[in-house]
């Protein structure tokens, strides 16, 4: 069995330290927002987890293209790892969003374009997992996974655009906001720093988890091969 | 790889013409095969039709389709019906190929793989159009609503093209898995949400005679979806049937 790479240990350590600092910044460094109060604090991790979810979807699609071009199994492991992390982080983003939305929008859920798109994205991810679990042949599983990851990634922007044709109430904190958005606010420098720090933190966590999951995938493949050898 | 798949620019003009003609005759042959098989067995169309009527019947009880509600939900009922009936047809058309080993035969044919895709997709599209052409007047009669609106027909054509373009690709994946029959809708519906948003909104707008300026964004969405996914399916289909 190969040993854990040095760099991965370093990334793990950095991720843990960053997470502790980010949590500290959210609670003690960033000022409390005047109107929304403490509920706004969920924003830092909410956006960061949603960002990781989006990122993993993009990584999965790129890995899919790379797999179809090269037929190299390492891209399939990367794609699967990315999708699994994406499912978890999109779910966290949805839950944290609901926690924020209840006091601010006075509802756990609304059919806003971002919420709708993210839900459909989660469903595409789940469909991807179901597709894979229905195929025994590893080559075909990898090929179909890659195809579905690509198609899914293309449909997500279209879904967002289609849902946006309806009116939105989700606040757009970064970039120009729509005046009809509810719960929007201007970030003070300290808020912005905390926000950016959270984004970096979760990106590092993403890299660390991705690497672990890819290694796990490689080991699982090895176990499968050994099993076949023993049975033969 | 067969010579048909060479980049067109590199081949001489006369071969390009011949390849083009060969491509279209292959597409025609696949369509014709599906239509002839259907004409003899009538299993797909009859299942799709009876199923569509059942869905409309269920909606009648589920939604209390009285005159006031009807004007706003007609488009939704129609598109749910088409979507459900569509998955039946898509599944059946691919399962037929897989079960009787026809797919291997098709793949052995010395034609471009994309010709097979377009043949199957156009065949599926024809089945969908036939079902839609029967469902529309039946719905009109049952609910005393006039659905013969050229705009609505346009939306149905655009929506069905996108649905079938993705559906044929995903159905050819789904039939090669263990859980085939249950898998297709799960794979297909999240991807085709933009079609349903665009089609339902545009259909409602045409039925209620909204100004065109309000309808165009939805029509554009449908057109963009059709173009993108037909192109993507064309590029990717090879990987789905490769053995």
Short mmCIF file of C-alpha atoms in Angstrom, two decimals:
data_model
loop_
_atom_site.label_atom_id
_atom_site.label_comp_id
_atom_site.label_asym_id
_atom_site.label_seq_id
_atom_site.Cartn_x
_atom_site.Cartn_y
_atom_site.Cartn_z
CA UNK A 1 0.00 0.00 0.00
CA UNK A 2 1.32 3.41 -0.90
CA UNK A 3 1.94 5.79 1.96
CA UNK A 4 0.05 9.04 2.36
CA UNK A 5 1.86 11.77 0.35
CA UNK A 6 3.64 14.45 2.38
CA UNK A 7 1.87 17.24 0.52
CA UNK A 8 -1.54 15.82 1.40
CA UNK A 9 -0.65 15.82 5.11
CA UNK A 10 0.39 19.45 4.78
CA UNK A 11 -2.87 20.37 2.99
CA UNK A 12 -4.88 18.55 5.68
CA UNK A 13 -3.10 20.47 8.42
CA UNK A 14 -3.60 23.79 6.62
CA UNK A 15 -7.28 22.99 6.11
CA UNK A 16 -7.83 22.32 9.82
CA UNK A 17 -5.99 25.50 10.85
CA UNK A 18 -7.82 27.62 8.29
CA UNK A 19 -11.17 26.20 9.40
CA UNK A 20 -10.47 27.13 13.03
CA UNK A 21 -9.42 30.65 12.06
CA UNK A 22 -12.41 31.06 9.70
CA UNK A 23 -14.84 29.99 12.44
CA UNK A 24 -13.17 32.42 14.83
CA UNK A 25 -13.39 35.23 12.28
CA UNK A 26 -17.08 34.60 11.62
CA UNK A 27 -17.96 34.82 15.31
CA UNK A 28 -15.48 37.34 16.69
CA UNK A 29 -13.91 39.35 13.87
CA UNK A 30 -16.80 40.08 11.49
CA UNK A 31 -19.24 42.67 12.85
CA UNK A 32 -22.86 41.69 13.44
CA UNK A 33 -25.08 42.91 10.63
CA UNK A 34 -27.41 45.73 11.76
CA UNK A 35 -30.74 44.49 10.37
CA UNK A 36 -30.41 40.71 10.22
CA UNK A 37 -28.33 40.24 13.37
CA UNK A 38 -26.68 36.89 14.01
CA UNK A 39 -28.61 35.10 11.26
CA UNK A 40 -26.40 36.84 8.73
CA UNK A 41 -23.33 35.02 10.08
CA UNK A 42 -24.39 31.87 8.28
CA UNK A 43 -23.73 33.72 5.01
CA UNK A 44 -19.95 33.19 5.15
CA UNK A 45 -20.08 29.41 5.21
CA UNK A 46 -23.26 29.24 3.15
CA UNK A 47 -21.69 30.91 0.13
CA UNK A 48 -18.42 29.03 0.64
CA UNK A 49 -20.10 25.61 0.66
CA UNK A 50 -22.24 26.55 -2.35
CA UNK A 51 -19.05 27.61 -4.12
CA UNK A 52 -17.44 24.24 -3.42
CA UNK A 53 -20.59 22.53 -4.73
CA UNK A 54 -20.40 24.48 -7.99
CA UNK A 55 -16.67 23.92 -8.25
CA UNK A 56 -17.03 20.17 -7.84
CA UNK A 57 -19.65 20.09 -10.56
CA UNK A 58 -17.30 21.89 -12.93
CA UNK A 59 -14.39 19.61 -11.95
CA UNK A 60 -16.59 16.56 -12.60
CA UNK A 61 -17.48 17.84 -16.08
CA UNK A 62 -13.84 18.61 -16.94
CA UNK A 63 -12.80 15.17 -15.64
CA UNK A 64 -15.55 13.71 -17.83
CA UNK A 65 -14.20 15.41 -20.95
CA UNK A 66 -10.66 14.32 -20.04
CA UNK A 67 -11.83 10.74 -19.54
CA UNK A 68 -13.61 10.56 -22.89
CA UNK A 69 -10.50 11.92 -24.61
CA UNK A 70 -7.95 9.71 -22.88
CA UNK A 71 -9.85 6.69 -21.44
CA UNK A 72 -7.51 6.98 -18.47
CA UNK A 73 -9.23 5.66 -15.34
CA UNK A 74 -7.70 8.32 -13.10
CA UNK A 75 -10.08 10.91 -14.60
CA UNK A 76 -13.03 8.71 -13.70
CA UNK A 77 -11.85 8.51 -10.09
CA UNK A 78 -11.50 12.28 -10.04
CA UNK A 79 -14.99 12.75 -11.49
CA UNK A 80 -16.64 10.40 -9.01
CA UNK A 81 -14.75 11.95 -6.07
CA UNK A 82 -15.84 15.39 -7.17
CA UNK A 83 -19.49 14.43 -7.51
CA UNK A 84 -19.59 12.84 -4.07
CA UNK A 85 -18.09 15.94 -2.46
CA UNK A 86 -20.49 18.10 -4.47
CA UNK A 87 -23.54 16.21 -3.17
CA UNK A 88 -22.43 16.76 0.43
CA UNK A 89 -21.57 20.45 0.04
CA UNK A 90 -24.66 21.39 -1.96
CA UNK A 91 -26.68 19.74 0.80
CA UNK A 92 -24.84 21.75 3.47
CA UNK A 93 -25.41 24.95 1.46
CA UNK A 94 -29.12 24.16 1.19
CA UNK A 95 -29.47 23.54 4.93
CA UNK A 96 -27.50 26.65 5.93
CA UNK A 97 -29.52 28.66 3.41
CA UNK A 98 -32.77 27.46 4.95
CA UNK A 99 -31.55 28.40 8.42
CA UNK A 100 -30.91 31.92 7.15
CA UNK A 101 -34.08 32.14 5.09
CA UNK A 102 -36.46 31.28 7.93
CA UNK A 103 -35.88 34.52 9.92
CA UNK A 104 -35.13 36.71 6.86
CA UNK A 105 -37.64 35.57 4.20
CA UNK A 106 -39.96 34.04 6.81
CA UNK A 107 -39.92 30.70 4.99
CA UNK A 108 -37.59 27.71 4.85
CA UNK A 109 -37.86 27.44 1.11
CA UNK A 110 -38.84 29.49 -1.93
CA UNK A 111 -38.75 28.72 -5.66
CA UNK A 112 -36.08 31.24 -6.39
CA UNK A 113 -33.80 30.59 -9.43
CA UNK A 114 -30.71 29.88 -7.32
CA UNK A 115 -32.56 27.53 -4.98
CA UNK A 116 -34.30 25.80 -7.87
CA UNK A 117 -31.09 25.42 -9.85
CA UNK A 118 -29.17 24.07 -6.89
CA UNK A 119 -31.92 21.53 -6.16
CA UNK A 120 -31.94 20.34 -9.74
CA UNK A 121 -28.14 20.17 -9.64
CA UNK A 122 -28.35 17.96 -6.57
CA UNK A 123 -30.85 15.74 -8.39
CA UNK A 124 -28.51 15.50 -11.39
CA UNK A 125 -25.72 14.44 -9.03
CA UNK A 126 -27.95 11.81 -7.44
CA UNK A 127 -29.00 10.56 -10.88
CA UNK A 128 -25.28 10.31 -11.72
CA UNK A 129 -24.71 8.08 -8.67
CA UNK A 130 -27.73 5.91 -9.56
CA UNK A 131 -26.51 5.57 -13.13
CA UNK A 132 -23.12 4.39 -11.93
CA UNK A 133 -24.55 1.95 -9.42
CA UNK A 134 -26.55 0.25 -12.18
CA UNK A 135 -23.50 -0.67 -14.26
CA UNK A 136 -21.06 -3.49 -13.42
CA UNK A 137 -18.52 -3.11 -16.22
CA UNK A 138 -16.00 -0.52 -14.94
CA UNK A 139 -15.18 0.86 -18.41
CA UNK A 140 -18.78 1.42 -19.31
CA UNK A 141 -19.47 2.88 -15.86
CA UNK A 142 -16.69 5.38 -16.35
CA UNK A 143 -17.82 6.27 -19.88
CA UNK A 144 -21.46 6.77 -18.96
CA UNK A 145 -20.52 8.72 -15.85
CA UNK A 146 -18.39 11.03 -17.95
CA UNK A 147 -21.16 11.53 -20.52
CA UNK A 148 -23.75 12.30 -17.86
CA UNK A 149 -21.43 14.69 -15.99
CA UNK A 150 -20.88 16.66 -19.21
CA UNK A 151 -24.57 16.81 -20.14
CA UNK A 152 -25.47 17.77 -16.58
CA UNK A 153 -22.95 20.60 -16.50
CA UNK A 154 -24.29 22.00 -19.78
CA UNK A 155 -27.88 21.89 -18.59
CA UNK A 156 -27.25 23.66 -15.27
CA UNK A 157 -26.68 27.18 -16.73
CA UNK A 158 -29.75 26.72 -18.93
CA UNK A 159 -31.78 25.67 -15.91
CA UNK A 160 -30.59 28.74 -14.05
CA UNK A 161 -31.46 30.99 -16.98
CA UNK A 162 -34.88 29.40 -17.36
CA UNK A 163 -35.64 29.75 -13.66
CA UNK A 164 -34.43 33.34 -13.76
CA UNK A 165 -37.15 34.22 -16.24
CA UNK A 166 -39.29 34.11 -13.13
CA UNK A 167 -38.75 36.93 -10.66
CA UNK A 168 -36.06 36.44 -8.02
CA UNK A 169 -35.84 37.47 -4.36
CA UNK A 170 -32.44 35.95 -3.58
CA UNK A 171 -29.97 38.66 -2.53
CA UNK A 172 -26.98 39.26 -4.78
CA UNK A 173 -24.31 40.45 -2.36
CA UNK A 174 -21.45 40.25 -4.85
CA UNK A 175 -21.94 42.40 -7.94
CA UNK A 176 -24.98 44.45 -8.80
CA UNK A 177 -28.08 43.63 -6.82
CA UNK A 178 -31.67 43.62 -7.93
CA UNK A 179 -33.66 46.20 -5.88
CA UNK A 180 -36.47 43.70 -5.33
CA UNK A 181 -34.12 41.25 -3.55
CA UNK A 182 -34.94 40.76 0.13
CA UNK A 183 -32.24 40.38 2.76
CA UNK A 184 -29.43 42.03 0.85
CA UNK A 185 -26.76 44.09 2.64
CA UNK A 186 -23.51 45.94 2.04
CA UNK A 187 -20.37 44.29 3.32
CA UNK A 188 -18.02 46.21 5.57
CA UNK A 189 -14.28 45.58 4.96
CA UNK A 190 -14.18 43.16 7.90
CA UNK A 191 -17.14 41.23 6.53
CA UNK A 192 -15.50 41.06 3.12
CA UNK A 193 -12.26 39.78 4.66
CA UNK A 194 -14.11 37.10 6.60
CA UNK A 195 -16.05 36.15 3.49
CA UNK A 196 -12.95 35.86 1.31
CA UNK A 197 -11.17 33.93 4.04
CA UNK A 198 -14.08 31.45 4.22
CA UNK A 199 -13.96 30.98 0.45
CA UNK A 200 -10.24 30.18 0.55
CA UNK A 201 -10.74 27.88 3.55
CA UNK A 202 -13.44 25.85 1.86
CA UNK A 203 -11.47 25.67 -1.37
CA UNK A 204 -8.54 24.15 0.55
CA UNK A 205 -10.92 21.74 2.28
CA UNK A 206 -12.24 20.79 -1.15
CA UNK A 207 -8.77 20.01 -2.46
CA UNK A 208 -7.96 17.96 0.62
CA UNK A 209 -11.22 15.95 0.48
CA UNK A 210 -10.88 15.45 -3.25
CA UNK A 211 -7.39 14.06 -2.91
CA UNK A 212 -8.45 11.72 -0.09
CA UNK A 213 -11.43 10.48 -2.09
CA UNK A 214 -9.32 9.88 -5.19
CA UNK A 215 -6.83 7.87 -3.14
CA UNK A 216 -9.71 5.91 -1.62
CA UNK A 217 -11.02 5.19 -5.12
CA UNK A 218 -7.61 3.94 -6.18
CA UNK A 219 -7.40 1.65 -3.13
CA UNK A 220 -10.93 0.35 -3.71
CA UNK A 221 -9.94 -0.58 -7.25
CA UNK A 222 -6.89 -2.38 -5.95
CA UNK A 223 -9.00 -4.34 -3.45
CA UNK A 224 -11.37 -5.34 -6.24
CA UNK A 225 -8.46 -6.60 -8.34
CA UNK A 226 -7.05 -8.57 -5.40
CA UNK A 227 -10.46 -10.12 -4.77
CA UNK A 228 -10.67 -11.25 -8.37
CA UNK A 229 -7.18 -12.69 -8.13
CA UNK A 230 -8.05 -14.64 -4.97
CA UNK A 231 -11.27 -15.98 -6.44
CA UNK A 232 -9.60 -17.04 -9.68
CA UNK B 1 -12.74 4.47 -37.71
CA UNK B 2 -14.70 4.48 -40.98
CA UNK B 3 -13.89 6.93 -43.72
CA UNK B 4 -17.20 8.76 -43.14
CA UNK B 5 -15.89 10.15 -39.91
CA UNK B 6 -12.95 11.94 -41.52
CA UNK B 7 -13.14 15.70 -41.22
CA UNK B 8 -15.21 16.90 -44.16
CA UNK B 9 -12.77 19.63 -45.14
CA UNK B 10 -10.02 17.10 -45.83
CA UNK B 11 -12.04 14.92 -48.19
CA UNK B 12 -12.46 15.73 -51.86
CA UNK B 13 -15.73 17.41 -52.88
CA UNK B 14 -17.11 14.36 -54.68
CA UNK B 15 -16.48 12.06 -51.68
CA UNK B 16 -18.07 14.66 -49.46
CA UNK B 17 -21.22 14.55 -51.57
CA UNK B 18 -21.19 10.77 -51.55
CA UNK B 19 -20.63 10.63 -47.80
CA UNK B 20 -23.40 13.15 -47.26
CA UNK B 21 -25.75 11.07 -49.35
CA UNK B 22 -24.66 7.87 -47.58
CA UNK B 23 -25.24 9.55 -44.22
CA UNK B 24 -28.78 10.60 -45.08
CA UNK B 25 -29.67 7.27 -46.61
CA UNK B 26 -28.43 5.59 -43.40
CA UNK B 27 -30.54 7.94 -41.29
CA UNK B 28 -33.52 7.24 -43.54
CA UNK B 29 -32.96 3.50 -43.26
CA UNK B 30 -32.96 3.60 -39.46
CA UNK B 31 -36.12 5.72 -39.37
CA UNK B 32 -37.81 3.48 -41.90
CA UNK B 33 -36.86 0.36 -39.91
CA UNK B 34 -38.43 1.83 -36.74
CA UNK B 35 -41.59 2.93 -38.53
CA UNK B 36 -42.00 -0.44 -40.27
CA UNK B 37 -41.50 -2.34 -37.01
CA UNK B 38 -44.02 -0.08 -35.30
CA UNK B 39 -46.52 -0.43 -38.12
CA UNK B 40 -46.46 -4.20 -37.65
CA UNK B 41 -46.48 -4.44 -33.87
CA UNK B 42 -48.09 -1.11 -32.87
CA UNK B 43 -46.84 -1.66 -29.32
CA UNK B 44 -45.09 1.66 -28.68
CA UNK B 45 -47.66 4.04 -30.11
CA UNK B 46 -50.64 2.29 -28.57
CA UNK B 47 -48.96 2.24 -25.15
CA UNK B 48 -48.02 5.92 -25.42
CA UNK B 49 -51.51 6.92 -26.51
CA UNK B 50 -53.44 4.98 -23.89
CA UNK B 51 -51.02 6.20 -21.25
CA UNK B 52 -51.46 9.84 -22.34
CA UNK B 53 -55.22 9.57 -22.14
CA UNK B 54 -54.94 8.02 -18.68
CA UNK B 55 -52.73 10.85 -17.50
CA UNK B 56 -55.21 13.44 -18.75
CA UNK B 57 -58.01 11.52 -17.05
CA UNK B 58 -56.11 11.50 -13.76
CA UNK B 59 -55.47 15.22 -14.05
CA UNK B 60 -59.18 15.73 -14.51
CA UNK B 61 -59.78 14.36 -11.02
CA UNK B 62 -56.61 15.70 -9.46
CA UNK B 63 -57.06 19.30 -10.54
CA UNK B 64 -60.84 19.83 -10.94
CA UNK B 65 -60.32 21.17 -14.47
CA UNK B 66 -63.19 23.67 -14.50
CA UNK B 67 -63.34 26.51 -16.98
CA UNK B 68 -61.50 29.00 -14.78
CA UNK B 69 -58.59 26.72 -13.86
CA UNK B 70 -58.32 25.30 -17.34
CA UNK B 71 -56.99 28.45 -18.96
CA UNK B 72 -53.96 28.52 -16.65
CA UNK B 73 -53.16 24.82 -16.25
CA UNK B 74 -53.83 23.42 -19.73
CA UNK B 75 -50.23 23.90 -20.86
CA UNK B 76 -48.91 22.26 -17.70
CA UNK B 77 -51.21 19.24 -18.05
CA UNK B 78 -50.27 18.82 -21.70
CA UNK B 79 -46.53 18.96 -21.07
CA UNK B 80 -46.62 16.57 -18.14
CA UNK B 81 -48.57 14.19 -20.37
CA UNK B 82 -46.05 14.51 -23.20
CA UNK B 83 -43.10 14.08 -20.87
CA UNK B 84 -44.47 10.89 -19.28
CA UNK B 85 -45.62 9.40 -22.57
CA UNK B 86 -42.28 10.39 -24.07
CA UNK B 87 -40.24 8.39 -21.55
CA UNK B 88 -42.38 5.33 -22.33
CA UNK B 89 -41.65 5.66 -26.02
CA UNK B 90 -37.94 6.40 -25.58
CA UNK B 91 -37.43 3.47 -23.25
CA UNK B 92 -39.31 1.09 -25.50
CA UNK B 93 -37.56 2.16 -28.68
CA UNK B 94 -34.13 1.51 -27.18
CA UNK B 95 -35.07 -1.57 -25.14
CA UNK B 96 -36.35 -3.15 -28.35
CA UNK B 97 -32.94 -2.72 -29.95
CA UNK B 98 -31.13 -4.07 -26.91
CA UNK B 99 -33.36 -7.07 -26.18
CA UNK B 100 -33.34 -8.59 -29.62
CA UNK B 101 -29.66 -7.85 -30.21
CA UNK B 102 -30.57 -5.35 -32.93
CA UNK B 103 -28.29 -2.70 -31.50
CA UNK B 104 -25.21 -4.81 -32.16
CA UNK B 105 -26.40 -5.34 -35.71
CA UNK B 106 -26.93 -1.61 -36.17
CA UNK B 107 -23.49 -0.86 -34.77
CA UNK B 108 -21.87 -3.36 -37.12
CA UNK B 109 -23.32 -1.55 -40.12
CA UNK B 110 -20.58 0.40 -41.92
CA UNK B 111 -22.18 3.80 -41.35
CA UNK B 112 -21.33 6.74 -39.15
CA UNK B 113 -22.58 6.15 -35.60
CA UNK B 114 -24.23 9.55 -35.54
CA UNK B 115 -26.45 8.43 -38.44
CA UNK B 116 -27.84 5.79 -36.09
CA UNK B 117 -28.39 8.43 -33.42
CA UNK B 118 -30.22 10.77 -35.78
CA UNK B 119 -32.24 7.90 -37.19
CA UNK B 120 -33.38 6.80 -33.74
CA UNK B 121 -33.98 10.37 -32.59
CA UNK B 122 -36.07 11.30 -35.63
CA UNK B 123 -38.01 8.04 -35.29
CA UNK B 124 -38.75 8.87 -31.65
CA UNK B 125 -39.70 12.40 -32.64
CA UNK B 126 -42.20 11.08 -35.19
CA UNK B 127 -43.80 8.89 -32.50
CA UNK B 128 -44.01 11.86 -30.16
CA UNK B 129 -45.60 14.04 -32.84
CA UNK B 130 -48.18 11.36 -33.61
CA UNK B 131 -49.10 11.10 -29.93
CA UNK B 132 -49.27 14.89 -29.61
CA UNK B 133 -51.39 15.20 -32.74
CA UNK B 134 -53.93 12.79 -31.25
CA UNK B 135 -53.81 14.13 -27.69
CA UNK B 136 -54.42 17.76 -28.73
CA UNK B 137 -57.83 17.28 -30.40
CA UNK B 138 -58.90 14.80 -27.71
CA UNK B 139 -58.04 17.32 -25.02
CA UNK B 140 -59.82 20.05 -27.00
CA UNK B 141 -62.98 17.97 -27.18
CA UNK B 142 -62.91 16.70 -23.59
CA UNK B 143 -62.35 20.12 -22.08
CA UNK B 144 -63.98 22.29 -24.72
CA UNK B 145 -60.83 24.35 -25.22
CA UNK B 146 -59.51 25.32 -28.62
CA UNK B 147 -55.90 24.17 -28.79
CA UNK B 148 -55.42 24.74 -32.52
CA UNK B 149 -53.13 27.66 -32.18
CA UNK B 150 -50.15 27.86 -34.57
CA UNK B 151 -48.00 29.28 -31.77
CA UNK B 152 -48.78 26.31 -29.52
CA UNK B 153 -47.90 23.91 -32.33
CA UNK B 154 -44.57 25.69 -32.77
CA UNK B 155 -43.83 25.37 -29.06
CA UNK B 156 -44.72 21.68 -29.14
CA UNK B 157 -42.36 21.12 -32.08
CA UNK B 158 -39.49 22.98 -30.40
CA UNK B 159 -40.04 21.35 -27.02
CA UNK B 160 -40.32 17.85 -28.46
CA UNK B 161 -37.09 18.25 -30.46
CA UNK B 162 -35.07 19.13 -27.36
CA UNK B 163 -36.74 16.44 -25.28
CA UNK B 164 -36.11 13.72 -27.84
CA UNK B 165 -32.54 14.90 -28.56
CA UNK B 166 -31.51 14.39 -24.93
CA UNK B 167 -33.93 11.52 -24.38
CA UNK B 168 -32.56 9.34 -27.18
CA UNK B 169 -29.01 9.75 -25.90
CA UNK B 170 -29.94 9.02 -22.27
CA UNK B 171 -32.24 6.14 -23.22
CA UNK B 172 -29.41 4.45 -25.07
CA UNK B 173 -27.39 4.73 -21.85
CA UNK B 174 -30.24 3.65 -19.58
CA UNK B 175 -31.00 0.42 -21.48
CA UNK B 176 -27.41 -0.71 -20.96
CA UNK B 177 -27.75 -0.62 -17.16
CA UNK B 178 -29.21 -3.05 -14.68
CA UNK B 179 -32.00 -0.73 -13.54
CA UNK B 180 -32.96 0.39 -17.04
CA UNK B 181 -36.70 1.07 -16.89
CA UNK B 182 -36.63 3.10 -13.72
CA UNK B 183 -33.45 4.93 -14.60
CA UNK B 184 -34.51 6.86 -17.71
CA UNK B 185 -36.91 9.35 -16.07
CA UNK B 186 -34.44 9.93 -13.24
CA UNK B 187 -31.68 10.73 -15.72
CA UNK B 188 -33.86 12.64 -18.13
CA UNK B 189 -36.13 14.90 -16.07
CA UNK B 190 -33.51 16.98 -14.22
CA UNK B 191 -31.72 17.65 -17.53
CA UNK B 192 -34.89 18.67 -19.38
CA UNK B 193 -36.24 21.12 -16.78
CA UNK B 194 -35.38 24.12 -19.02
CA UNK B 195 -37.58 22.64 -21.76
CA UNK B 196 -40.53 22.35 -19.43
CA UNK B 197 -40.08 25.86 -18.08
CA UNK B 198 -39.85 27.30 -21.59
CA UNK B 199 -42.54 25.13 -23.14
CA UNK B 200 -45.14 25.52 -20.39
CA UNK B 201 -44.65 29.28 -20.16
CA UNK B 202 -44.69 29.79 -23.93
CA UNK B 203 -47.71 27.50 -24.39
CA UNK B 204 -49.68 29.33 -21.72
CA UNK B 205 -48.69 32.66 -23.25
CA UNK B 206 -49.85 31.59 -26.73
CA UNK B 207 -53.12 30.16 -25.41
CA UNK B 208 -53.87 33.37 -23.54
CA UNK B 209 -52.75 35.49 -26.51
CA UNK B 210 -49.98 37.41 -24.75
CA UNK B 211 -47.95 39.89 -26.83
CA UNK B 212 -45.03 38.29 -28.69
CA UNK B 213 -42.49 40.39 -26.75
CA UNK B 214 -43.35 38.36 -23.64
CA UNK B 215 -43.17 35.02 -25.44
CA UNK B 216 -39.84 35.47 -27.24
CA UNK B 217 -37.55 34.85 -24.24
CA UNK B 218 -39.13 31.41 -23.77
CA UNK B 219 -39.00 30.55 -27.46
CA UNK B 220 -35.35 31.59 -27.54
CA UNK B 221 -34.66 29.38 -24.54
CA UNK B 222 -36.21 26.41 -26.36
CA UNK B 223 -34.28 27.11 -29.56
CA UNK B 224 -30.98 27.48 -27.70
CA UNK B 225 -31.63 24.25 -25.78
CA UNK B 226 -32.46 22.35 -28.98
CA UNK B 227 -29.33 23.55 -30.77
CA UNK B 228 -26.97 22.91 -27.85
CA UNK B 229 -28.24 19.47 -26.95
CA UNK B 230 -28.58 18.21 -30.51
CA UNK B 231 -24.96 19.21 -31.08
CA UNK B 232 -23.75 17.69 -27.79
CA UNK B 233 -25.65 14.44 -28.34
CA UNK B 234 -24.21 14.24 -31.86
CA UNK B 235 -20.68 14.60 -30.49
CA UNK B 236 -21.13 12.25 -27.54
CA UNK B 237 -23.27 9.42 -28.94
CA UNK B 238 -20.19 7.48 -30.12
CA UNK B 239 -19.04 7.03 -26.53
CA UNK B 240 -22.42 5.72 -25.43
CA UNK B 241 -22.59 2.84 -27.89
CA UNK B 242 -18.85 2.07 -28.05
CA UNK B 243 -18.01 -1.48 -26.95
#
